[in-house]
mmCIF file of C-alpha atoms and ligand atoms in Angstrom:
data_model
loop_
_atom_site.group_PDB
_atom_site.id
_atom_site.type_symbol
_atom_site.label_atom_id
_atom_site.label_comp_id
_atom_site.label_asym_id
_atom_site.label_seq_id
_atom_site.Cartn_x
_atom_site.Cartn_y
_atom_site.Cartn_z
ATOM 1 C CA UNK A 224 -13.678 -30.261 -1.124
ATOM 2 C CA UNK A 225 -10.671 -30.188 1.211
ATOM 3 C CA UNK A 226 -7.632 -28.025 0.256
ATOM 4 C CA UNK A 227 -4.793 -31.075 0.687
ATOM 5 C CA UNK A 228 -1.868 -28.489 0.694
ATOM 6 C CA UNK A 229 0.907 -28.751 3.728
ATOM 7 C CA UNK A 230 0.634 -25.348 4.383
ATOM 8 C CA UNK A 231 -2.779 -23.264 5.050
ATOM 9 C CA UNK A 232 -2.610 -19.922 5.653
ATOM 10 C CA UNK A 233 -5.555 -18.358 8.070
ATOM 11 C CA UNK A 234 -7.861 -16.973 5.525
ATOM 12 C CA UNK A 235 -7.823 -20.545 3.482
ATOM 13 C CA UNK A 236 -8.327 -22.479 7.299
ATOM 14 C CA UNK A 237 -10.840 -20.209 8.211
ATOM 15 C CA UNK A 238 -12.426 -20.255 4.971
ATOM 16 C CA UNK A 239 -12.517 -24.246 5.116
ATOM 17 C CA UNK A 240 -14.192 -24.246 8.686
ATOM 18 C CA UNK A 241 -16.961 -22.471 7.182
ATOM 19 C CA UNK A 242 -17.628 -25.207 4.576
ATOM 20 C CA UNK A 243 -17.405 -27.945 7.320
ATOM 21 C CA UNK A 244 -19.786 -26.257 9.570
ATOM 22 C CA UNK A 245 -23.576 -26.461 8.525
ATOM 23 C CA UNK A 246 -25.278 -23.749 7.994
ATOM 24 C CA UNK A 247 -22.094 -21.419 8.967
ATOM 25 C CA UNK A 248 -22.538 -18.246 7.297
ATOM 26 C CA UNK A 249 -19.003 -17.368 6.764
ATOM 27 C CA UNK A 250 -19.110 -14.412 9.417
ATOM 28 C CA UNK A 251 -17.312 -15.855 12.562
ATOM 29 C CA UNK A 252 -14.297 -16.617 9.579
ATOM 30 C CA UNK A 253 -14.673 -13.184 8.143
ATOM 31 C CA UNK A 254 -13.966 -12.090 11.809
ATOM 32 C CA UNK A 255 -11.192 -14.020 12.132
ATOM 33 C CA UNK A 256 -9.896 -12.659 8.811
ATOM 34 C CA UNK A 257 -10.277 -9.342 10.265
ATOM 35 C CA UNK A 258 -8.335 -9.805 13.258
ATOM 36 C CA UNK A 259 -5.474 -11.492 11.140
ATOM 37 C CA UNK A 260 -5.065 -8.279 9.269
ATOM 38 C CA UNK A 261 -4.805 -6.189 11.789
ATOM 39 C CA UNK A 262 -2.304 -8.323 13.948
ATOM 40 C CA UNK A 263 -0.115 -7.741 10.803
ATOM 41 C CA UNK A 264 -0.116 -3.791 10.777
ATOM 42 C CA UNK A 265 0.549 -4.314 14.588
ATOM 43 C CA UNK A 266 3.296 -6.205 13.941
ATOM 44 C CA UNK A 267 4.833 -3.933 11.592
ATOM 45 C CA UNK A 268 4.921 -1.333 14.070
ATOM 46 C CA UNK A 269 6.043 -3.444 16.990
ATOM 47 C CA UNK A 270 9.051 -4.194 15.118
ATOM 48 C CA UNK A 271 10.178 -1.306 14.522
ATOM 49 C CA UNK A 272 9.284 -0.137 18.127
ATOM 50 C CA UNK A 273 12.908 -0.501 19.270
ATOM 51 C CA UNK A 274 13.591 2.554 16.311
ATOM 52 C CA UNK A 275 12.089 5.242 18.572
ATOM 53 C CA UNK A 276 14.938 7.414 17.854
ATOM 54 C CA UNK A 277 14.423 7.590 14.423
ATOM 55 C CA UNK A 278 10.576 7.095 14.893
ATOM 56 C CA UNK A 279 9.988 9.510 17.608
ATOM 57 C CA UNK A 280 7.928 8.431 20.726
ATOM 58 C CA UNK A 281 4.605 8.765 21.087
ATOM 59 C CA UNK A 282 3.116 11.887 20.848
ATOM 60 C CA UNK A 283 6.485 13.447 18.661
ATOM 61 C CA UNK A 284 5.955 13.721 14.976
ATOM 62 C CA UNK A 285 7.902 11.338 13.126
ATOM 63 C CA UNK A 286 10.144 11.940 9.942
ATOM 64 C CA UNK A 287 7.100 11.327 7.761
ATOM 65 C CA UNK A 288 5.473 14.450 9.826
ATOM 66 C CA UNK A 289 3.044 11.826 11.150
ATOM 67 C CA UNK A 290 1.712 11.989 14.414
ATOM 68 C CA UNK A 291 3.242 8.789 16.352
ATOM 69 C CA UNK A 292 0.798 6.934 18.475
ATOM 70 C CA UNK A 293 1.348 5.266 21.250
ATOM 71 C CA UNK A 294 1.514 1.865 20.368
ATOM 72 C CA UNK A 295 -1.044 0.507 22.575
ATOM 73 C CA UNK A 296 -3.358 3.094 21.054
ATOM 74 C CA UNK A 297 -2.210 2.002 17.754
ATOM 75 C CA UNK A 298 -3.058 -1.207 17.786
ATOM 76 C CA UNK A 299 -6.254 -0.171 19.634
ATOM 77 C CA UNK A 300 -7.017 1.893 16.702
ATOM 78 C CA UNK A 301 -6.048 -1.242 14.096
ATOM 79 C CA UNK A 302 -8.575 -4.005 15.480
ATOM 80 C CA UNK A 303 -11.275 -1.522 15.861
ATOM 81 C CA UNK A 304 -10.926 -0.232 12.927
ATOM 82 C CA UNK A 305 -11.329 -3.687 10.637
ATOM 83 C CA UNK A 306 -14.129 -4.853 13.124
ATOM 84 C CA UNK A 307 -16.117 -1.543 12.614
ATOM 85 C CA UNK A 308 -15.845 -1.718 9.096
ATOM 86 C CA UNK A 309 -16.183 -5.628 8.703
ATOM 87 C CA UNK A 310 -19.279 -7.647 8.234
ATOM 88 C CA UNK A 311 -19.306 -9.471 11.370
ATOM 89 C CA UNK A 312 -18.777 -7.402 14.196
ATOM 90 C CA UNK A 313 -21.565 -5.310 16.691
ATOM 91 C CA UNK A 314 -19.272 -3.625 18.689
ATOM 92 C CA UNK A 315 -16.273 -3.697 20.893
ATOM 93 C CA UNK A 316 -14.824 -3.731 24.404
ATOM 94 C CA UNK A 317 -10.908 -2.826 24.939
ATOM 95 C CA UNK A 318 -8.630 -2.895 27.605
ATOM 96 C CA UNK A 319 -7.607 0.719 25.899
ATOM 97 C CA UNK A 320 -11.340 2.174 26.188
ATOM 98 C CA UNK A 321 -13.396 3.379 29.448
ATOM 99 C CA UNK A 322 -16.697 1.799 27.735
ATOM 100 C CA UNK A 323 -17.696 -0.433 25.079
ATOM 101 C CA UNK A 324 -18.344 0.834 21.666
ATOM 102 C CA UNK A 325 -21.040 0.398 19.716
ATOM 103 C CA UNK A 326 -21.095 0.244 15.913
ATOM 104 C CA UNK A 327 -23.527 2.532 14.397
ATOM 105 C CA UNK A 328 -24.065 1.157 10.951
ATOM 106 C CA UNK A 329 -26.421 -0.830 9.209
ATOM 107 C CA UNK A 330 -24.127 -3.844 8.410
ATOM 108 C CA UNK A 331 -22.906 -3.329 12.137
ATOM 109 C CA UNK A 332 -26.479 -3.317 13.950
ATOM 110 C CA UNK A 333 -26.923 -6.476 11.766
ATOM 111 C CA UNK A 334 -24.043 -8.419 12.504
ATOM 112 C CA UNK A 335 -24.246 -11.270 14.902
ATOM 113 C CA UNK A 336 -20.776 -10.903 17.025
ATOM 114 C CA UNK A 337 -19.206 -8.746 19.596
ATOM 115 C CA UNK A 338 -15.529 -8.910 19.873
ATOM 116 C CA UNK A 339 -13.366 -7.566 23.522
ATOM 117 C CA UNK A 340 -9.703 -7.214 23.438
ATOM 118 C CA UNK A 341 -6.557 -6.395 24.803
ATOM 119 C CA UNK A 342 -5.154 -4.917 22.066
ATOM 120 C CA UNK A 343 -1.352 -4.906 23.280
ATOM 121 C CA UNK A 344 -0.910 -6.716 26.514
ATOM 122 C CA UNK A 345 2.505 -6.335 28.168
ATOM 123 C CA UNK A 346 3.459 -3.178 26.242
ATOM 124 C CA UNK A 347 5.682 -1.744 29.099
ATOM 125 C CA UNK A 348 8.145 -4.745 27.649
ATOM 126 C CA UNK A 349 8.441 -2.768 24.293
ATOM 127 C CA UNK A 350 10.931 -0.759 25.814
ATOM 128 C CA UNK A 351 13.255 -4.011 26.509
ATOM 129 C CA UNK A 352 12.692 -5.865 23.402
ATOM 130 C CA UNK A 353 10.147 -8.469 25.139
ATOM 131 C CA UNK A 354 8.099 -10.088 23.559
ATOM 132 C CA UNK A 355 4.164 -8.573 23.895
ATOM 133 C CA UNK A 356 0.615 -9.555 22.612
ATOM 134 C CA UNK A 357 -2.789 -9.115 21.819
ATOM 135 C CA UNK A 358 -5.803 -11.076 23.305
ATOM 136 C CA UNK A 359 -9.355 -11.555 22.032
ATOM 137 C CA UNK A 360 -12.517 -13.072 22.681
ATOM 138 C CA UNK A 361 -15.267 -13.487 20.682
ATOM 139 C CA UNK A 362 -19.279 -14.014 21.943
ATOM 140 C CA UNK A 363 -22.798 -13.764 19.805
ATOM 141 C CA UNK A 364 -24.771 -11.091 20.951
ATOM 142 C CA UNK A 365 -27.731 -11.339 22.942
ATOM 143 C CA UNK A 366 -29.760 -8.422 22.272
ATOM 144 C CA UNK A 367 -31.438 -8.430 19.082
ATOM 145 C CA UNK A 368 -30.169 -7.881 16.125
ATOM 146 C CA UNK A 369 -31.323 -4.686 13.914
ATOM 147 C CA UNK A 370 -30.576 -2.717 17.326
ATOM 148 C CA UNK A 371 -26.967 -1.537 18.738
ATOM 149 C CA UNK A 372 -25.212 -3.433 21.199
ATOM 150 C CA UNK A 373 -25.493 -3.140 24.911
ATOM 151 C CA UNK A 374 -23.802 -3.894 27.291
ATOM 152 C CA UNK A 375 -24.924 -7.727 28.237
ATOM 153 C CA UNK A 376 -23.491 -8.151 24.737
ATOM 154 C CA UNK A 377 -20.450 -7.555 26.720
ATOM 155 C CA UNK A 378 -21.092 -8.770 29.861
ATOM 156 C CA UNK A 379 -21.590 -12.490 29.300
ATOM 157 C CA UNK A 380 -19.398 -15.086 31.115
ATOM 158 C CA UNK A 381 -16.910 -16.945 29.294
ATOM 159 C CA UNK A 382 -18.059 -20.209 28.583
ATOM 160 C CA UNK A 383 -20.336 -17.990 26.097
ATOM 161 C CA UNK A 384 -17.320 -17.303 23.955
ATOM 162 C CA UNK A 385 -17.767 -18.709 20.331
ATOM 163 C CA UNK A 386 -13.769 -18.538 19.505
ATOM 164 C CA UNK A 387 -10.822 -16.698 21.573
ATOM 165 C CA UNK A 388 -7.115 -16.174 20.735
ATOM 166 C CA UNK A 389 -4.197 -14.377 21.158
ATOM 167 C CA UNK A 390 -1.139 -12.769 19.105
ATOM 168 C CA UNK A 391 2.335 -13.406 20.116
ATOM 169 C CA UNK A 392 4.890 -10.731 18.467
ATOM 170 C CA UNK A 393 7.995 -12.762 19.654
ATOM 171 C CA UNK A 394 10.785 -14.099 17.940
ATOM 172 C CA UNK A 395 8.172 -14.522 15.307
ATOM 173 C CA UNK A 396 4.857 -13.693 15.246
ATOM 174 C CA UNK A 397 2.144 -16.295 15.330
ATOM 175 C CA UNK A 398 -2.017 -16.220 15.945
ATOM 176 C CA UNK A 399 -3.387 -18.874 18.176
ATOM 177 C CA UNK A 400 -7.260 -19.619 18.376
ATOM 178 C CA UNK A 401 -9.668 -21.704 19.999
ATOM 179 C CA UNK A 402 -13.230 -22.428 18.480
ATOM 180 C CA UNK A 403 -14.742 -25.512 20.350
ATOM 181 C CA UNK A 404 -13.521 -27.518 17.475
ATOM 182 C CA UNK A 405 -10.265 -27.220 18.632
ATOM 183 C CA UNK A 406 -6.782 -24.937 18.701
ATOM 184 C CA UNK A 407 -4.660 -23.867 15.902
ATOM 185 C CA UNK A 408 -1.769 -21.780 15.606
ATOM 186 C CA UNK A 409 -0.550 -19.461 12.419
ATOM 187 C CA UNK A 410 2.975 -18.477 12.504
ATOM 188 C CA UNK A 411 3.222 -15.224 10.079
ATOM 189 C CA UNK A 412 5.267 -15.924 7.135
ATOM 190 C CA UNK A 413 6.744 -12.417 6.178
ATOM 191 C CA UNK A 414 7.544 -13.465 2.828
ATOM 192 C CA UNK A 415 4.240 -13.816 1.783
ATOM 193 C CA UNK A 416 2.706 -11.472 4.645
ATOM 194 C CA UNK A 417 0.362 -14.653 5.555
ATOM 195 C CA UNK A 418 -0.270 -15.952 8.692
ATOM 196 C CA UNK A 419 0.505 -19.854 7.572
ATOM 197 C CA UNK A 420 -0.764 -23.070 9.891
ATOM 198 C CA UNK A 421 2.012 -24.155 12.671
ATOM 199 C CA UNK A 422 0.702 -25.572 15.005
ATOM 200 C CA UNK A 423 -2.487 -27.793 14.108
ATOM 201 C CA UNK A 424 -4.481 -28.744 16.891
ATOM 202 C CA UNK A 425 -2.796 -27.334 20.199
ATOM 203 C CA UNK A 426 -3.105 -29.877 23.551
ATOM 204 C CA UNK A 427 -1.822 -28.637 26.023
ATOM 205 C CA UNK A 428 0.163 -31.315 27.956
ATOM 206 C CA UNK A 429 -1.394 -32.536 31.137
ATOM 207 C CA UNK A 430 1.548 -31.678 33.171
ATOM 208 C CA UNK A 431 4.665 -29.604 32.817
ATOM 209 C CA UNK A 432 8.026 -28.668 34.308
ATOM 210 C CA UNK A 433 7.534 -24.947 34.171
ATOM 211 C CA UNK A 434 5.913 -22.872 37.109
ATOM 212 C CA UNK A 435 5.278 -19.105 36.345
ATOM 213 C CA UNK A 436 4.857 -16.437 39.185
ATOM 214 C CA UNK A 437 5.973 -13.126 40.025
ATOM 215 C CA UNK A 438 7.944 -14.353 43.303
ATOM 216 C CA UNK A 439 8.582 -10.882 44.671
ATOM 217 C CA UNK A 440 4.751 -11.043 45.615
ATOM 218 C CA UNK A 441 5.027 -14.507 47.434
ATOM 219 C CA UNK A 442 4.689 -13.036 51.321
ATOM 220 C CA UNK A 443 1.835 -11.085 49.730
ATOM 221 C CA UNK A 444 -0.235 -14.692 48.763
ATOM 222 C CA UNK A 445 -2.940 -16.726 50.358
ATOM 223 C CA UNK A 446 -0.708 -19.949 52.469
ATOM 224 C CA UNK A 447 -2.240 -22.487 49.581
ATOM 225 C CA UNK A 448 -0.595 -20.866 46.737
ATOM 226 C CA UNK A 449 2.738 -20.244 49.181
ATOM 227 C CA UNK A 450 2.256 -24.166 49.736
ATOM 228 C CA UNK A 451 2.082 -25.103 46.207
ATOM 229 C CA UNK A 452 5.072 -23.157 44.824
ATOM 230 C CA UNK A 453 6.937 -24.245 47.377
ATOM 231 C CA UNK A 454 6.421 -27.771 46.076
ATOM 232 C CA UNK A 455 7.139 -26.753 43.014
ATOM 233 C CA UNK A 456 10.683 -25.887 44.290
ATOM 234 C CA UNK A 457 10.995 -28.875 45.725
ATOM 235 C CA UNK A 458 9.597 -31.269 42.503
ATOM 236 C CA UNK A 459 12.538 -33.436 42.064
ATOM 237 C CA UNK A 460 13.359 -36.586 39.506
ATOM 238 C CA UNK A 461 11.199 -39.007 42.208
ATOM 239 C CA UNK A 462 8.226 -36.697 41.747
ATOM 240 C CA UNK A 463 7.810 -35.541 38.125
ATOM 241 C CA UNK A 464 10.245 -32.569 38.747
ATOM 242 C CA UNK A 465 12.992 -30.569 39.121
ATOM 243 C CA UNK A 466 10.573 -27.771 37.711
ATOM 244 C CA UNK A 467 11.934 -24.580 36.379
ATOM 245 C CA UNK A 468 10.274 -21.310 37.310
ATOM 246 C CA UNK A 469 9.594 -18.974 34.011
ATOM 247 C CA UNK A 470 8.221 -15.890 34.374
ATOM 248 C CA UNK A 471 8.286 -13.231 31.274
ATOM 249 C CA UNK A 472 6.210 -10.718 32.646
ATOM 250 C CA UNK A 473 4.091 -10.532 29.354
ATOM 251 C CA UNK A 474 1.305 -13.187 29.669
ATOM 252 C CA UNK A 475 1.051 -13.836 26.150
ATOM 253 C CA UNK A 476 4.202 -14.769 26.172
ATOM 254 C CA UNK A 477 4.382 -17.210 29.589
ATOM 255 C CA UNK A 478 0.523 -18.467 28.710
ATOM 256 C CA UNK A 479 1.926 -19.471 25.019
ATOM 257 C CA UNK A 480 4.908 -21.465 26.394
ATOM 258 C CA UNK A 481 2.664 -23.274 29.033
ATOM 259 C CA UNK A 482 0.428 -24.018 26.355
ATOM 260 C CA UNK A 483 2.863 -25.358 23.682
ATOM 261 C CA UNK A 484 5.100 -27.098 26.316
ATOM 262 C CA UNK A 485 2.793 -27.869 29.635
ATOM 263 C CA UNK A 486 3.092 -25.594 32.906
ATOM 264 C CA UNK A 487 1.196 -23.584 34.803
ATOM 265 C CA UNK A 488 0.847 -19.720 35.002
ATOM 266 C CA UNK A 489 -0.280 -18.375 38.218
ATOM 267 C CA UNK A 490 -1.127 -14.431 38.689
ATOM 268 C CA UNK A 491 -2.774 -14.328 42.500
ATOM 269 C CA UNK A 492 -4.220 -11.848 44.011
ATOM 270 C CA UNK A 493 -2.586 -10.544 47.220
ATOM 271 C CA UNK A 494 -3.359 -8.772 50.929
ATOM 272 C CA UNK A 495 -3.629 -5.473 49.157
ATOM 273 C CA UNK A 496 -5.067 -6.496 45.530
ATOM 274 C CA UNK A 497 -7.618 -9.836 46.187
ATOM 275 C CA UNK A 498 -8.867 -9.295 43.018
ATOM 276 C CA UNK A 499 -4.979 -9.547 41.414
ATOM 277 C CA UNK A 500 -4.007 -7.886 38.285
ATOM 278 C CA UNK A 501 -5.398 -9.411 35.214
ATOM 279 C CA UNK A 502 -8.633 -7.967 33.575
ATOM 280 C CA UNK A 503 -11.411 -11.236 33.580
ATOM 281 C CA UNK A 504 -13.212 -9.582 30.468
ATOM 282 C CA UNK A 505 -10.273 -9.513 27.865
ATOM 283 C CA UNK A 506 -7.411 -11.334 29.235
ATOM 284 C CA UNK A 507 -8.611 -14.370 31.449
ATOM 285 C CA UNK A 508 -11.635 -15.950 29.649
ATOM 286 C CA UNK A 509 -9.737 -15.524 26.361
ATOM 287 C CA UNK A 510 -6.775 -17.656 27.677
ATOM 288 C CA UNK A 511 -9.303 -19.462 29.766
ATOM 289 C CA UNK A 512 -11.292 -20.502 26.771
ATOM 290 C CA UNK A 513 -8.188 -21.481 24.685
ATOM 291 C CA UNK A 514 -6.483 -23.722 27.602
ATOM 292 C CA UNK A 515 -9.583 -25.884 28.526
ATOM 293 C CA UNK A 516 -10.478 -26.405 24.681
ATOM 294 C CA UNK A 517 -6.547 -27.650 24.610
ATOM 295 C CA UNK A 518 -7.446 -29.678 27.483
ATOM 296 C CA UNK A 519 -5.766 -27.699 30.616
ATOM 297 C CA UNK A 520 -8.161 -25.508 32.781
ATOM 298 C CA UNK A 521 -8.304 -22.258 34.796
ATOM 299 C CA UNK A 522 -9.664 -21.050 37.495
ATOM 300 C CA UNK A 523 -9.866 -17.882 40.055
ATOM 301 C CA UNK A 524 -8.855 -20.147 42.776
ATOM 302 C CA UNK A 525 -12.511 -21.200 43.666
ATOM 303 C CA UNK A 526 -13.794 -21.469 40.343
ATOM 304 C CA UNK A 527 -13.824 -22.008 36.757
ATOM 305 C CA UNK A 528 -13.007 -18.374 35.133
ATOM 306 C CA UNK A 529 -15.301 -19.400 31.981
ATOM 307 C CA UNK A 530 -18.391 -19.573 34.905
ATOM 308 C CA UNK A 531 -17.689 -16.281 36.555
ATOM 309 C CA UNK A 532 -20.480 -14.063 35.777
ATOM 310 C CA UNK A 533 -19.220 -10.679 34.958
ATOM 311 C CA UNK A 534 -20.581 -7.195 36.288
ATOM 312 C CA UNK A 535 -18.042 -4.696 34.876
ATOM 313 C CA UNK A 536 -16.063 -4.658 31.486
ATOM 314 C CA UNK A 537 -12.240 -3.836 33.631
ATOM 315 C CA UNK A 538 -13.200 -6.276 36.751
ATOM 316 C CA UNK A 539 -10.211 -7.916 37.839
ATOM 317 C CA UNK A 540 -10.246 -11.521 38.810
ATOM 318 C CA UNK A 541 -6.742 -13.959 40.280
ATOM 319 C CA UNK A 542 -5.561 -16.086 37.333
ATOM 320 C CA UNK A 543 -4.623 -19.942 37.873
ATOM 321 C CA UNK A 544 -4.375 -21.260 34.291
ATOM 322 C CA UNK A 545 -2.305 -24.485 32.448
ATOM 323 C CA UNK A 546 -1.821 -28.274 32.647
ATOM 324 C CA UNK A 547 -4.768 -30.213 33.979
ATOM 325 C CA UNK A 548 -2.437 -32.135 36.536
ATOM 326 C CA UNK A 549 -0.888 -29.093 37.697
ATOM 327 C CA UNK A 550 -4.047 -26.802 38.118
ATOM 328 C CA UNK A 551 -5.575 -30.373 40.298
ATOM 329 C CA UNK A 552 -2.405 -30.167 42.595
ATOM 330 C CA UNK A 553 -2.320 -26.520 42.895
ATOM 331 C CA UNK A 554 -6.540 -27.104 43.372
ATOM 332 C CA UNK A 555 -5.350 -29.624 46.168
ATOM 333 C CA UNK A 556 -3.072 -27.092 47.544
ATOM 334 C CA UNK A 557 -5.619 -24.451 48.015
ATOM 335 C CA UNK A 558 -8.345 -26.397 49.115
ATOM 336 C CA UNK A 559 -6.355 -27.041 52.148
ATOM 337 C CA UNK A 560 -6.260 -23.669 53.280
HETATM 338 P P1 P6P B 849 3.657 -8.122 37.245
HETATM 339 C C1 P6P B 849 1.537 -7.073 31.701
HETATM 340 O O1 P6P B 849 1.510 -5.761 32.263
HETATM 341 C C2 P6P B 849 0.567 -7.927 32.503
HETATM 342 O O2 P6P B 849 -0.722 -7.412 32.397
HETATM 343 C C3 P6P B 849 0.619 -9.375 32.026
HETATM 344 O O3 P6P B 849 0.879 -9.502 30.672
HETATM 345 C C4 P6P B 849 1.727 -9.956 32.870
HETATM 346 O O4 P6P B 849 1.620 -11.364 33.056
HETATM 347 C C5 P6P B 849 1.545 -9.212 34.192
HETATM 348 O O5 P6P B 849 0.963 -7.953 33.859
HETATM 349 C C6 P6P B 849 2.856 -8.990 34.895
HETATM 350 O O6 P6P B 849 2.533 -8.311 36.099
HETATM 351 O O7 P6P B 849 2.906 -7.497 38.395
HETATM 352 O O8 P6P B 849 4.149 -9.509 37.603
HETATM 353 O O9 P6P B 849 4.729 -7.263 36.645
#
């Protein structure tokens, strides 16, 4: 039986997956659960982020005599904590931690998932009211289970990824993810402290207007990417254009426009970082996972980011991620060089 309301919240869409799905046991939903919950604690404290004063800043003690966290350990704290005491979860990787943690429970040892995270990308925008987020990715663990995750849980490349999504705590806050069946985005309704369906099935356009780069790095880039955003500059009405260049500094944020809208998001490396900025693990193949399900793709600049096999949790890889037209031209652009 299909629930035929207008409005599903996560829990009943999740819930509903499971009984489509043969043979689903209900534990990549519970997971998803989980996560939901703790975007919402997250998002009670990144609203009130801007009350520091009154709050204190991290490491203070706040009026309630509570230690204040910072708020990147916070939310750290919040998705590992519903993970390690869910049903569905081995262990964890996080932007926040040197290594990966395994759970050391029964239930844990048992469960069939490992989940890696970012849990509060773009947190040095708190300060300035900009909007931040948090990125997951979810994968089946390889080693047996009974035993405690290892690390080639961890290390597997993205195309491995059995779901993948993001939180954006904007000018509201919504939860987008990708299973292979397709994207769907929650916008949180505060009134009933549900994250309620949005956006049903995401595509992401197959081209855009909107370029994103951080141009005070453009002498720093390899001549194809300098050739494609200059092309971008020049897009005009004859040629699918003018563009507009958008660039939030919180890829959460920039990635979520592209997505909803069509564009491209571009973080290169340069002469003196080749490997970039982003983290491959917890920020790319997440994104990367969610844009090619939506029908965009990424790549590293030579290759898919979903078939880059990974060899540390924190490697770094260049990010070239949105509409499938764009990425070819860009593709074009590079190939040249
Ligand atoms: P830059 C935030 O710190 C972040 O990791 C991404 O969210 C964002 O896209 C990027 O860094 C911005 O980096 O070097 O352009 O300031």
């Amino acid at each position: 039986m299909t629930i035929n309301r207008k409005v599903l919240t996560l829990d009943e869409f999740t819930i509903q997956q499971v009984r489509h799905i043969p043979n689903a046991t209900g534990e990549l939903s519970t997971l998803l659960r989980d996560i939901g919950l703790a975007a919402k604690r997250v998002n009670v404290e990144v609203n009130k982020a801007g009350l520091v004063d009154i709050l204190g800043d991290a490491g203070s003690v706040n009026v309630q005599g509570e230690d204040v966290k910072k708020l990147d350990i916070f939310a750290n704290d919040q998705f590992t904590g519903v993970l390690q005491h869910g049903i569905s979860c081995a262990g964890i990787a996080s932007e926040e931690l040197d290594d990966y943690i395994a759970f050391d429970d029964s239930v844990s040892r048992n469960s069939k998932y490992v989940c890696l995270f970012d849990p509060l990308d773009g947190s040095g925008n708190i300060d300035v009211n900009v909007s931040i987020g948090t990125i997951f990715g979810v994968y089946r663990r390889v080693t047996p289970k009974g035993d405690m995750a290892c690390k080639e849980d961890f290390l597997q490349k993205g195309t491995q990824q059995v779901a993948a999504g993001y939180i954006v705590y904007g000018s509201s806050t919504m939860l987008v993810y990708a299973t292979r069946r397709g994207v769907n985005g929650f916008t949180l309704d505060q009134s009933i402290g549900e994250f309620t369906m949005s956006h049903p099935d995401i595509q992401c356009p197959s081209i855009g207007k909107i370029y994103s780069v951080n141009h005070g790095n453009f002498f720093q880039y390899m001549e194809g990417v300098r050739n494609y955003i200059n092309i971008c500059q020049k897009k005009d009405k004859s040629n699918g254009g003018p563009y507009t260049q958008r660039y939030i500094g919180s890829m959460v944020a920039d990635v979520h426009r592209n997505l909803i809208k069509g564009g491209i998001f571009m973080y290169p490396g340069t002469l003196d970082k080749p490997k970039g900025k982003l983290r491959l693990l917890y920020e790319c193949n997440p994104f990367a996972f969610i844009i090619e399900v939506a029908g965009g793709k990424a790549t590293d600049g030579k290759q898919r980011i979903l078939d880059i096999q990974p060899t540390e949790l924190h490697q770094r890889t260049p990010m070239f991620i949105g509409s499938k037209q764009m990425m070819e031209e860009l593709e074009r652009e590079m190939g040249k060089s």
